GROMACS .gro file of C-alpha atoms in nm:
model
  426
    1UNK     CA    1   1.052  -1.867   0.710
    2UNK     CA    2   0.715  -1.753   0.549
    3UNK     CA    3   0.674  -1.369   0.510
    4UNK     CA    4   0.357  -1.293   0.468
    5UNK     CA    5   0.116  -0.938   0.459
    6UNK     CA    6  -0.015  -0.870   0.808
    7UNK     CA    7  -0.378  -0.818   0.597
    8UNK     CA    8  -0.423  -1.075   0.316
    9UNK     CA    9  -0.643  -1.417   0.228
   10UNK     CA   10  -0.400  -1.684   0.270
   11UNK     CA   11  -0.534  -2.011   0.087
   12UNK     CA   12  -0.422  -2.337   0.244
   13UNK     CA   13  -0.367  -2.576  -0.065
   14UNK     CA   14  -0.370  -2.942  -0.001
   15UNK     CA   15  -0.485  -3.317   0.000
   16UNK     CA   16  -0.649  -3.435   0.320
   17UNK     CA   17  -0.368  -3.537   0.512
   18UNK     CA   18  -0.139  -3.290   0.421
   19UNK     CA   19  -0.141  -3.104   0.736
   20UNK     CA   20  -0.317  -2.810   0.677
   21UNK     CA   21  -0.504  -2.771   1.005
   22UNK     CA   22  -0.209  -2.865   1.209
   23UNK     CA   23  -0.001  -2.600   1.037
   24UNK     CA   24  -0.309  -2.349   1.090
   25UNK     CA   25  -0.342  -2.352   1.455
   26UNK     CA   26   0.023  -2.396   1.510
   27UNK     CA   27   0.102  -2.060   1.303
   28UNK     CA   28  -0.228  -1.850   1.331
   29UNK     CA   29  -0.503  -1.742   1.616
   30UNK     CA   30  -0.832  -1.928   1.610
   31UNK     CA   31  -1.008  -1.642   1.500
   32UNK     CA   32  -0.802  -1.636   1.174
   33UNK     CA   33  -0.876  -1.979   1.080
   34UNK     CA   34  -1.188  -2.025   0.858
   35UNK     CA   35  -1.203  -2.449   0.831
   36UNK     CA   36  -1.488  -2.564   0.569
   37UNK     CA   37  -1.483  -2.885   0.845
   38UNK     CA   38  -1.551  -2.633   1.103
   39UNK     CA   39  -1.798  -2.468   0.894
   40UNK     CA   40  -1.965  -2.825   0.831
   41UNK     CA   41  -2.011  -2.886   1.203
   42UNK     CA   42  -2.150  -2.529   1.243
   43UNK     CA   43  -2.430  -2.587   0.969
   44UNK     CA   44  -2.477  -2.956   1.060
   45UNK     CA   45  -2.307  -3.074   1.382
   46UNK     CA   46  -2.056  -3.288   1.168
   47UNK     CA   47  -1.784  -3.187   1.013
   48UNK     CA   48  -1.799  -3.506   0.819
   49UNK     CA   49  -2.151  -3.457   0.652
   50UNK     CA   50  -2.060  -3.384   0.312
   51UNK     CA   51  -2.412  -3.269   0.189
   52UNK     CA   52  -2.410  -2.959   0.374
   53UNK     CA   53  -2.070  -2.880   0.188
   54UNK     CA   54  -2.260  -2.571  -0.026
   55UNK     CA   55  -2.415  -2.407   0.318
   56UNK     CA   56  -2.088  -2.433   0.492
   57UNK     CA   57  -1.886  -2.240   0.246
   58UNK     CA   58  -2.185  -1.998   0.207
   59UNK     CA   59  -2.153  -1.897   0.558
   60UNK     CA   60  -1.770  -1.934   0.490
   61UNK     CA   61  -1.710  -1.666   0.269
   62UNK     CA   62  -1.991  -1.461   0.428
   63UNK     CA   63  -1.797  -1.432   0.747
   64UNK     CA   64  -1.412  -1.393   0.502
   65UNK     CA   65  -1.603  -1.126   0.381
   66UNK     CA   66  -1.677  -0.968   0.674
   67UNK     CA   67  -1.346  -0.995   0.849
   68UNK     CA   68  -1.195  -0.848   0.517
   69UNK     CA   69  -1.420  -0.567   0.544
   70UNK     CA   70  -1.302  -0.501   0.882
   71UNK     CA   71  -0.895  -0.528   0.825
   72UNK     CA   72  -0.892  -0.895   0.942
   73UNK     CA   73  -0.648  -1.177   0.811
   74UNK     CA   74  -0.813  -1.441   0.717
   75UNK     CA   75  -0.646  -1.828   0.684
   76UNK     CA   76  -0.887  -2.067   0.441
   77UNK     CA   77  -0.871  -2.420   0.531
   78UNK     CA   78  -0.979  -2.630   0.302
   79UNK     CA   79  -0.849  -2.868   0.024
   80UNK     CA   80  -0.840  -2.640  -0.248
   81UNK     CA   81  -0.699  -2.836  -0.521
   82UNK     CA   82  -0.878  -2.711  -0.803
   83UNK     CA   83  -0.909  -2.381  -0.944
   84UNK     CA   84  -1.276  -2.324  -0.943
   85UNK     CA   85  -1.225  -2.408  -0.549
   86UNK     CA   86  -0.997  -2.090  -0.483
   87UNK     CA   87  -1.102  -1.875  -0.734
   88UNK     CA   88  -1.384  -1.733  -0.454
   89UNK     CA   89  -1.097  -1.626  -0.247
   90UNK     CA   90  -0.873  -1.415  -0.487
   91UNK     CA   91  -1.234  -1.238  -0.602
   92UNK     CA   92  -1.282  -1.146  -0.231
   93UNK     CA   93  -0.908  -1.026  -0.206
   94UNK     CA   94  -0.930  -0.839  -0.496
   95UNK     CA   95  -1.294  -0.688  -0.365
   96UNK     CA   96  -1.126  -0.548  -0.022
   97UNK     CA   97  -0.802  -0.486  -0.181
   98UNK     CA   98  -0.571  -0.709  -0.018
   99UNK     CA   99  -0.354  -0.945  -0.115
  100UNK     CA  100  -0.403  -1.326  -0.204
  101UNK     CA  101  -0.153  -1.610  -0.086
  102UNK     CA  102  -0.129  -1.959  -0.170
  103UNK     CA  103   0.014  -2.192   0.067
  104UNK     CA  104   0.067  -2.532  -0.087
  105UNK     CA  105   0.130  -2.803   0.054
  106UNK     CA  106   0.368  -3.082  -0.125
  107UNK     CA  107   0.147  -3.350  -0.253
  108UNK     CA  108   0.327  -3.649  -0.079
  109UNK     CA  109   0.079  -3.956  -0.074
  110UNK     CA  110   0.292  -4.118   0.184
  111UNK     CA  111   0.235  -3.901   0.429
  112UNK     CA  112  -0.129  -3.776   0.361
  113UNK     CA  113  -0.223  -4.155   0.365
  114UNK     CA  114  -0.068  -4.192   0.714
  115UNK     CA  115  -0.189  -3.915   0.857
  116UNK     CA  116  -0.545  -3.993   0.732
  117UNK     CA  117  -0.543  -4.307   0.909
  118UNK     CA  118  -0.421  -4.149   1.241
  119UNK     CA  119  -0.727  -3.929   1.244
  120UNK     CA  120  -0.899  -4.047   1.583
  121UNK     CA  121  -1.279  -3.941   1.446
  122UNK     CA  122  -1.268  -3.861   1.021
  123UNK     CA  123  -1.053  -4.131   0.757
  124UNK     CA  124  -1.066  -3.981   0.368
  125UNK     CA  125  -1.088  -4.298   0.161
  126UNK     CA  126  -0.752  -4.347   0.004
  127UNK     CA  127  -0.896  -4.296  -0.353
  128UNK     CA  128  -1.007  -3.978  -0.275
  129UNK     CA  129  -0.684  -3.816  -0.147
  130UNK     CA  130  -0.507  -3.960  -0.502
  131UNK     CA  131  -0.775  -3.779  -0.685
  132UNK     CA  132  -0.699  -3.474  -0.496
  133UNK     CA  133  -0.320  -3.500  -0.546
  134UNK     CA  134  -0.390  -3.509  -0.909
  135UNK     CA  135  -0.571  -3.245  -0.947
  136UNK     CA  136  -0.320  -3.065  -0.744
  137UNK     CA  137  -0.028  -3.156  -0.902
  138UNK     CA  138  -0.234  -3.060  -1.264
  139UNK     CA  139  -0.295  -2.687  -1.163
  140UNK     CA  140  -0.013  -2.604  -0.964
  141UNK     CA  141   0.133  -2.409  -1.270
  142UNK     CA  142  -0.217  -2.177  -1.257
  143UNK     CA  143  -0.157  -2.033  -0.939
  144UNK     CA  144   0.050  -1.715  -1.033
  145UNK     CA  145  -0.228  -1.648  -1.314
  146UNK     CA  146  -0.543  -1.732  -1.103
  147UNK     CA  147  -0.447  -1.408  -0.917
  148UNK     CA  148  -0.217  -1.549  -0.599
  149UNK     CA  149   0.041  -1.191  -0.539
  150UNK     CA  150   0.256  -1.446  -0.318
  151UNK     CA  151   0.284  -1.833  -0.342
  152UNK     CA  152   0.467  -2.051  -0.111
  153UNK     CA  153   0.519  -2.411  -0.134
  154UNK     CA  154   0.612  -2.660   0.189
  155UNK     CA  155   0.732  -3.021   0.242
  156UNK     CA  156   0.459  -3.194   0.491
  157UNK     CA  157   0.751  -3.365   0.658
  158UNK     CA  158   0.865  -3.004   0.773
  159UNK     CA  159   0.605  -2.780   0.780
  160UNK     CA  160   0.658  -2.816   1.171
  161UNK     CA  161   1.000  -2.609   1.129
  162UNK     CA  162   0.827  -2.322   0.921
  163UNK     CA  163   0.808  -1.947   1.095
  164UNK     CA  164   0.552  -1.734   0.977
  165UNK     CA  165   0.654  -1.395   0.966
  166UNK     CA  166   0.376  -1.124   0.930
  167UNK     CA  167   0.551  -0.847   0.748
  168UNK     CA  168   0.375  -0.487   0.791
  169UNK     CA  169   0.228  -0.319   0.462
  170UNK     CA  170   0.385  -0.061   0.318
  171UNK     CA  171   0.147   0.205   0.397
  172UNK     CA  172   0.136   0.085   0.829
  173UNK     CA  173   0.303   0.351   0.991
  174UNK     CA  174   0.062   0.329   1.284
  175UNK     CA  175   0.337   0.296   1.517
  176UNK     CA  176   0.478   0.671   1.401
  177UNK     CA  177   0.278   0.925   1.601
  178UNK     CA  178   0.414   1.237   1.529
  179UNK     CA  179   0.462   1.524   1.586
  180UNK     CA  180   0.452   1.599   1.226
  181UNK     CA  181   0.450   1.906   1.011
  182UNK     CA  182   0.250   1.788   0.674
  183UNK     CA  183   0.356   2.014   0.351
  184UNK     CA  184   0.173   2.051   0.061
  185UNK     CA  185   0.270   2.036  -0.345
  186UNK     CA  186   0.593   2.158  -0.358
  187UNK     CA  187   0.658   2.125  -0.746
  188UNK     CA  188   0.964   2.249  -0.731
  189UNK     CA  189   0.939   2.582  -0.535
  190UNK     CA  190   1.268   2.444  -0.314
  191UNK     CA  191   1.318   2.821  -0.215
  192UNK     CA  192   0.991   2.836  -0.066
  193UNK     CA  193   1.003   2.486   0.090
  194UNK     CA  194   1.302   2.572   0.270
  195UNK     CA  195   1.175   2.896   0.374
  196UNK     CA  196   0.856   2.690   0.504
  197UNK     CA  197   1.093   2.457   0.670
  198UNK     CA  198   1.264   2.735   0.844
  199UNK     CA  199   0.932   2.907   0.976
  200UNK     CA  200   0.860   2.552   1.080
  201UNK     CA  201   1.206   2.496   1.305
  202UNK     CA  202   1.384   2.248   1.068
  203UNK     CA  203   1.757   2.362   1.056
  204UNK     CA  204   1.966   2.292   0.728
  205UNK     CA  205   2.255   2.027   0.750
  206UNK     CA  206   2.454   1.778   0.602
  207UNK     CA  207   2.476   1.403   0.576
  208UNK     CA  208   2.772   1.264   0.649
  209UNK     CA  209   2.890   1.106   0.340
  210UNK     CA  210   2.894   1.286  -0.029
  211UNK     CA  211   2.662   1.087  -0.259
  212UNK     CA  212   2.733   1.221  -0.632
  213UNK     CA  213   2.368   1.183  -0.650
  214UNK     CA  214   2.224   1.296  -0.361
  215UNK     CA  215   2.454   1.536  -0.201
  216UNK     CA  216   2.437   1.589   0.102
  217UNK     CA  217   2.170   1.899   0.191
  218UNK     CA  218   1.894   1.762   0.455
  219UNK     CA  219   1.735   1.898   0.707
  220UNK     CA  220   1.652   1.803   1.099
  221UNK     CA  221   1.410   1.965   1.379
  222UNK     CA  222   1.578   2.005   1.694
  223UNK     CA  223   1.239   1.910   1.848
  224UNK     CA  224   1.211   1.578   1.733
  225UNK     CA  225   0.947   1.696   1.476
  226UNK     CA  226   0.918   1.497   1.129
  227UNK     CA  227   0.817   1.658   0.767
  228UNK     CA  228   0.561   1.420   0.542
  229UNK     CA  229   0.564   1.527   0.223
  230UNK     CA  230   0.226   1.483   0.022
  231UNK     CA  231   0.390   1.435  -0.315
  232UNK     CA  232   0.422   1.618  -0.607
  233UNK     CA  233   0.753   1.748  -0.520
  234UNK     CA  234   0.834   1.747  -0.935
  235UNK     CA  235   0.719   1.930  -1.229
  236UNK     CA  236   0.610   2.287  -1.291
  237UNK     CA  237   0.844   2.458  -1.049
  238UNK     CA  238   1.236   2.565  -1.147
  239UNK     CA  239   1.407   2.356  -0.907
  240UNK     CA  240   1.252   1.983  -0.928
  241UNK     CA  241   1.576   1.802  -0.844
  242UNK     CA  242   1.732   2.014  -0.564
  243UNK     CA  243   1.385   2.012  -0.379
  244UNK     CA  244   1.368   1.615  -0.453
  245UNK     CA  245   1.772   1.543  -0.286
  246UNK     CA  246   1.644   1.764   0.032
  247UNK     CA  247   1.354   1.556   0.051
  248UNK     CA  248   1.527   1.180  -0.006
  249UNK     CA  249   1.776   1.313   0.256
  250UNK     CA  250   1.527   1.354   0.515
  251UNK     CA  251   1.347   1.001   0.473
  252UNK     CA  252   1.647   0.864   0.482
  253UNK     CA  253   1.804   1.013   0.756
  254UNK     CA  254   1.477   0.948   0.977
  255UNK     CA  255   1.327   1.281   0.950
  256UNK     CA  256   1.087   1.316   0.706
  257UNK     CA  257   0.787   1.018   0.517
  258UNK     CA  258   0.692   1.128   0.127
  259UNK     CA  259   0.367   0.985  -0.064
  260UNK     CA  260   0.425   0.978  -0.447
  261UNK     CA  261   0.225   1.225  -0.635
  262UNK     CA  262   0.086   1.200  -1.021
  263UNK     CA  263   0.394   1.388  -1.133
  264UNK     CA  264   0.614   1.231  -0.898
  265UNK     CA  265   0.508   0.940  -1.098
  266UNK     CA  266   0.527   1.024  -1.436
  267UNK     CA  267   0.885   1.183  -1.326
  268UNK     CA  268   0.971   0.830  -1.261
  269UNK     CA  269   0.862   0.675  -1.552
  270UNK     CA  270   1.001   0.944  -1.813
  271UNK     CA  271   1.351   0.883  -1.580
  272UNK     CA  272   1.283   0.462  -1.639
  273UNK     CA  273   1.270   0.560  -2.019
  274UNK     CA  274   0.880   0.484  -2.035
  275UNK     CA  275   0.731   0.725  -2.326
  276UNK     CA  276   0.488   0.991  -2.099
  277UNK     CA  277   0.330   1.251  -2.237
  278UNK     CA  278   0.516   1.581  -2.217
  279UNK     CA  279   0.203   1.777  -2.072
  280UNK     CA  280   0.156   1.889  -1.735
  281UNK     CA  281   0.565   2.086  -1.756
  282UNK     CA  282   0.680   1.766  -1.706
  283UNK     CA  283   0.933   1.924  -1.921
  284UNK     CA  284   1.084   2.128  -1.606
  285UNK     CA  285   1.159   1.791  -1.450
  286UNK     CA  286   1.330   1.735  -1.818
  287UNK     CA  287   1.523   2.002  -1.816
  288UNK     CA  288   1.673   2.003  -1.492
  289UNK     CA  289   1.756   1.647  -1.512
  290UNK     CA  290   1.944   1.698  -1.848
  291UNK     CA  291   2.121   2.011  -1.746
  292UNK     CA  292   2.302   1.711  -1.501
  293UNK     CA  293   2.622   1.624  -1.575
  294UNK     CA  294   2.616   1.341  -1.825
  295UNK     CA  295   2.857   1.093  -1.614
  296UNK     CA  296   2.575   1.096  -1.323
  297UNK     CA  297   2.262   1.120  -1.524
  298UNK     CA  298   2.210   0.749  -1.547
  299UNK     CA  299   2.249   0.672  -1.195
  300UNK     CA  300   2.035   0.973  -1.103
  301UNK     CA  301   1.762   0.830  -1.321
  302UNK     CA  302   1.803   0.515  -1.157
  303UNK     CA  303   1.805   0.622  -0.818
  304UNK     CA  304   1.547   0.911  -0.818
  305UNK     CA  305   1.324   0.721  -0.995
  306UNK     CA  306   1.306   0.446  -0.729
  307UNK     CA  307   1.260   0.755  -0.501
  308UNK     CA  308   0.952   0.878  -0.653
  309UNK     CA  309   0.789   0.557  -0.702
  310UNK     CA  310   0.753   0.466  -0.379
  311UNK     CA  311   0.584   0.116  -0.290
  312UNK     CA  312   0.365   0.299  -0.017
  313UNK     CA  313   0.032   0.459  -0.157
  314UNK     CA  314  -0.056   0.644   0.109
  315UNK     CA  315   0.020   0.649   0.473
  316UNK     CA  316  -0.182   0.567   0.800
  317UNK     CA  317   0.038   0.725   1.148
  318UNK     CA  318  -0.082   0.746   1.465
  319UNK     CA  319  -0.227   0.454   1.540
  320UNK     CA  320  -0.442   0.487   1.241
  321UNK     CA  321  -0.595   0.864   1.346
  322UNK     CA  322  -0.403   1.000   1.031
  323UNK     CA  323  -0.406   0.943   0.691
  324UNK     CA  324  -0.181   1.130   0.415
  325UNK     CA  325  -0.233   1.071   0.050
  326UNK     CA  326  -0.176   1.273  -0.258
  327UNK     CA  327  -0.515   1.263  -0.396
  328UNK     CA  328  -0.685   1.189  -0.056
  329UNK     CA  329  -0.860   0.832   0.049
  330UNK     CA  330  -1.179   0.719   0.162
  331UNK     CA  331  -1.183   0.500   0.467
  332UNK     CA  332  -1.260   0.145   0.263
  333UNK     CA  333  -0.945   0.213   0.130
  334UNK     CA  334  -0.705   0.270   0.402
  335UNK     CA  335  -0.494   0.076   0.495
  336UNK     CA  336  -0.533  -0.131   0.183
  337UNK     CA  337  -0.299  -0.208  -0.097
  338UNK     CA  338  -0.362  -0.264  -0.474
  339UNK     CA  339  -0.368  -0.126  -0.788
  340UNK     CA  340  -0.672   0.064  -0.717
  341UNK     CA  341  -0.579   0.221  -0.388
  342UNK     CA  342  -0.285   0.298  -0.570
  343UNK     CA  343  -0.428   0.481  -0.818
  344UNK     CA  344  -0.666   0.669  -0.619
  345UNK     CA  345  -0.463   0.729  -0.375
  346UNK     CA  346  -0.220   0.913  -0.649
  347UNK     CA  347  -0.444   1.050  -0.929
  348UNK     CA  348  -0.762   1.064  -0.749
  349UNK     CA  349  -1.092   0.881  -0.798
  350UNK     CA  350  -1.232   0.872  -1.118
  351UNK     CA  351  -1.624   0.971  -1.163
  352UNK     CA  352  -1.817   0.984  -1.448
  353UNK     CA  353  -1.462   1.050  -1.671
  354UNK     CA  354  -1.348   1.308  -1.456
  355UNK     CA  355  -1.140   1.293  -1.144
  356UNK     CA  356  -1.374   1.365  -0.828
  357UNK     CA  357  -1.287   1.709  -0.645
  358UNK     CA  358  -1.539   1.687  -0.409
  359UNK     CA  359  -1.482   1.336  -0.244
  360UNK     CA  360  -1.436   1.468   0.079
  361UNK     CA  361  -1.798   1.582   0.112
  362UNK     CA  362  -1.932   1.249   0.127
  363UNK     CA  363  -1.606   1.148   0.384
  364UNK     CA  364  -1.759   1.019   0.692
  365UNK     CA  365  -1.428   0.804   0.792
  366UNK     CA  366  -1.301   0.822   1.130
  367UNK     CA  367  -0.913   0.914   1.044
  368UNK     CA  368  -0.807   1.260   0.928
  369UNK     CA  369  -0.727   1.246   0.619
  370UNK     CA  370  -0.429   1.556   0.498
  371UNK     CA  371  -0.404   1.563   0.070
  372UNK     CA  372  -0.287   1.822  -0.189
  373UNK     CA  373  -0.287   1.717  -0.579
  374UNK     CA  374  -0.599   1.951  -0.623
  375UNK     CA  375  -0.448   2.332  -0.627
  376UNK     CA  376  -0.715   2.582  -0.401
  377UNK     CA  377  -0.687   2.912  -0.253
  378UNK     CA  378  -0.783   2.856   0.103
  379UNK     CA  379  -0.733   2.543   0.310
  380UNK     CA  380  -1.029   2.426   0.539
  381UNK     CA  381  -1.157   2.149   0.699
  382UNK     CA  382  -1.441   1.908   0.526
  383UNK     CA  383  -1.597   1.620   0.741
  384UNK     CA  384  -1.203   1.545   0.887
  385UNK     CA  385  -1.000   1.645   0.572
  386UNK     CA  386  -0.789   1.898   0.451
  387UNK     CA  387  -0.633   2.002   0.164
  388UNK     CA  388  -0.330   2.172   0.188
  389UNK     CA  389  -0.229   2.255  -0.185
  390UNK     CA  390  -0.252   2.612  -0.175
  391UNK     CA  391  -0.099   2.639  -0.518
  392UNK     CA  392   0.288   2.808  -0.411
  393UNK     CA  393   0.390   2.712  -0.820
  394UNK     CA  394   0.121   2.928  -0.895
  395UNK     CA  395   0.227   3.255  -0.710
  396UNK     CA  396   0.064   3.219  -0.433
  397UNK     CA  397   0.145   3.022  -0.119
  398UNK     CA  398   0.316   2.677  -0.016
  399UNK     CA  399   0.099   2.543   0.327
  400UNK     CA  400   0.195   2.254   0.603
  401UNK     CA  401  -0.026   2.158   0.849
  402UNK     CA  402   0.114   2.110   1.223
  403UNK     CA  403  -0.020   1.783   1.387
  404UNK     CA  404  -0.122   1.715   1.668
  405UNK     CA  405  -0.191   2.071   1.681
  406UNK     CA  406  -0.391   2.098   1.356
  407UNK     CA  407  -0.224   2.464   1.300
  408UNK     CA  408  -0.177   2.590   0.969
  409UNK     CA  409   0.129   2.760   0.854
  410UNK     CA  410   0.209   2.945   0.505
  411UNK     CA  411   0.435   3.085   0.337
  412UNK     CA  412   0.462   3.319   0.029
  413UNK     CA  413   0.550   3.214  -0.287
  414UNK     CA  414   0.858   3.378  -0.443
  415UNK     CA  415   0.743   3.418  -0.780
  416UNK     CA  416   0.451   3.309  -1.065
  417UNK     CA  417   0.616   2.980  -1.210
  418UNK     CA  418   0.358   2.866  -1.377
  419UNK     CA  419  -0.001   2.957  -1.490
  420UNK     CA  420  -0.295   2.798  -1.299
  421UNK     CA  421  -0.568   2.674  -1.566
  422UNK     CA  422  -0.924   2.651  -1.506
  423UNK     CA  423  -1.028   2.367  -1.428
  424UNK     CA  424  -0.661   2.259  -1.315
  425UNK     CA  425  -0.452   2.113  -1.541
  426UNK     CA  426  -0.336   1.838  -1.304
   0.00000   0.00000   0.00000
């Protein structure tokens, strides 16, 4: 079995022969399949005529380009033995933010002869499918460093047997469509997040099983109703930890979805033993983790961390109608996953040196988009987004939004816990 990302550039790697196109059509839809002989016949009417080779892979990667752009897989048939040949194909997953995979085929002359001389209407002369072993076989070892995420090898004498399994990206959550309540910042104001769950009609319980780590404090809605948390549940605030166990318990009970934040992320790395910077009262998050006692604080480190640092960026529910991500997203991004989705999606765009405030005034996506990260004093809709930091560490109020029903709810927050700079000290 072959897992591989439901969106991605999978790059078929072998000699003529090899069984590339077989394995294409047996394990992917037609309209997935982008075959330089295809491509050929298109520019030419022959998939044989070799001098139209730099027209067909022109209109190739036009039309990659274009189902990338639109959230297609795309499957690239073609020899691809040398670098220079795949290198187009990582560029173009790293320009739509997806992921690249290299499907190689074993370079068994054996069988690529045979199978060359079965071909009812094209043969490869025989010296050209050694060359192309060679040069396979010489930068196989390149493949991780060209840029491939995922690479997969097969025996041609198999490939028959394989499964290809499309696994969903960490972010797809389409099939999740709510209700939903959608709570802002939290940093650490657990009074006021359970008070905010209460108004909202979660009741407090317990998980079955003690974990020394995680307790057992969660909470449930009696109307089927599930919290997303848009990160930033550390730093700042006096309780970090306490509000972070509540939280884990509900994802993992089925009841709540969290994004990471920026401090959710730094959390994690000072817990991992990175050296962060102490700024931003990351030093809350210190102190309440040391106060632990000192038998538990490694596997607390261990297992919050992990917590925080979630794999998913940002989420899309609801068939895609909803997006939640600390920082917000813009609609090229959703959906996506890299580095630079990640980052966005968690610290926010960077413009100019500074980290862009305003992006949802130029938002014309379709999806709602629901973010915090940026503290404010009112929520209100922009061109389909909302942020719902309304700055509770601050003294003032801790927000969710209600969706479907795109009602805000507040509450008050208990006390000043920390002081709100100008411009925010994020």
């Amino acid at each position: 079995m072959i897992e591989v990302p439901e969106l991605s550039v999978i790059v078929l790697i072998g000699a003529s022969g090899s069984g590339k196109s077989t394995f294409a059509r047996q394990h992917f839809r037609p309209s997935e399949i982008l075959s330089s002989d295809a491509f050929r016949a298109a520019v030419s009417g022959d998939e044989s005529d070799q001098s139209v080779t730099q027209d067909a892979f022109e209109a190739l990667y036009f039309i990659a380009a274009k189902r990338l752009k639109n959230a297609r897989l795309c499957v690239i048939d073609a020899t691809n033995v040398k670098p220079p040949d795949r290198s187009g194909y990582v560029a173009l997953a790293k320009q739509y933010h997806v992921a690249a995979v290299a499907i190689v085929f074993s370079p068994n002359p054996e069988i690529c002869l045979e199978r060359n001389l079965a071909r009812p209407l094209r043969h490869v002369a025989e010296q050209v499918v050694h060359t192309q072993i060679a040069s396979l076989r010489q930068d196989l070892g390149s493949l991780r460093s060209e840029g491939f995420s995922e690479i997969h090898y097969l025996d041609p004498a198999m490939d028959s047997a394989v499964e290809i399994v499309r696994k969903p990206l960490p972010c797809n959550k389409r099939q999740e469509h709510g209700p939903f309540d959608i709570i802002g910042d939290v940093h650490g104001c657990y009074r006021e997040m359970t008070d905010l769950l209460q108004v909202l009609g979660y009741q407090a319980g317990a998980l079955p099983i003690e974990d020394p780590v995680w307790g057992t404090c969660t909470w449930t809605h009696s109307g089927g109703r599930k919290a997303v948390f848009v990160g930033d549940l550390a730093d700042r605030g006096p309780r970090v930890l306490a509000s972070i166990r509540a939280v884990r318990n509900m994802v993992v009970s089925g009841n709540a979805f969290l994004v990471p934040g920026n401090h959710d992320i730094k959390f994690a790395r000072w817990l991992r033993g990175e050296t962060v910077t102490s700024a931003h009262r990351l030093n809350r998050s210190i102190t309440d983790f040391q106060e632990l006692p000192q038998a538990i604080q490694a596997p607390t480190a261990a297992a919050v961390a992990a917590f925080l640092d979630s794999p998913a960026s940002h989420y899309l529910f609801d068939g895609g109608k909803l997006v939640v991500a600390h920082a917000g997203l813009g609609e090229d991004l959703q959906g996506r996953c890299s580095e630079t989705v990640r980052e966005i999606a968690i610290f926010g765009k960077l413009v100019g040196g500074t980290y862009d405030r305003n992006w949802a005034g130029n938002y014309r996506g379709r999806a709602t988009v629901v973010y915090g990260h940026f503290p404010i004093t009112e929520s209100a809709w922009v061109n389909g987004t909302i942020n719902i930091d309304t700055g509770c560490v601050f003294g003032e109020r801790l927000t969710a939004l209600r969706y479907p029903e795109m009602e805000l709810v507040s509450v008050p927050a208990h006390a000043v816990y920390d002081v709100f700079i100008k411009p925010p000290d994020l």
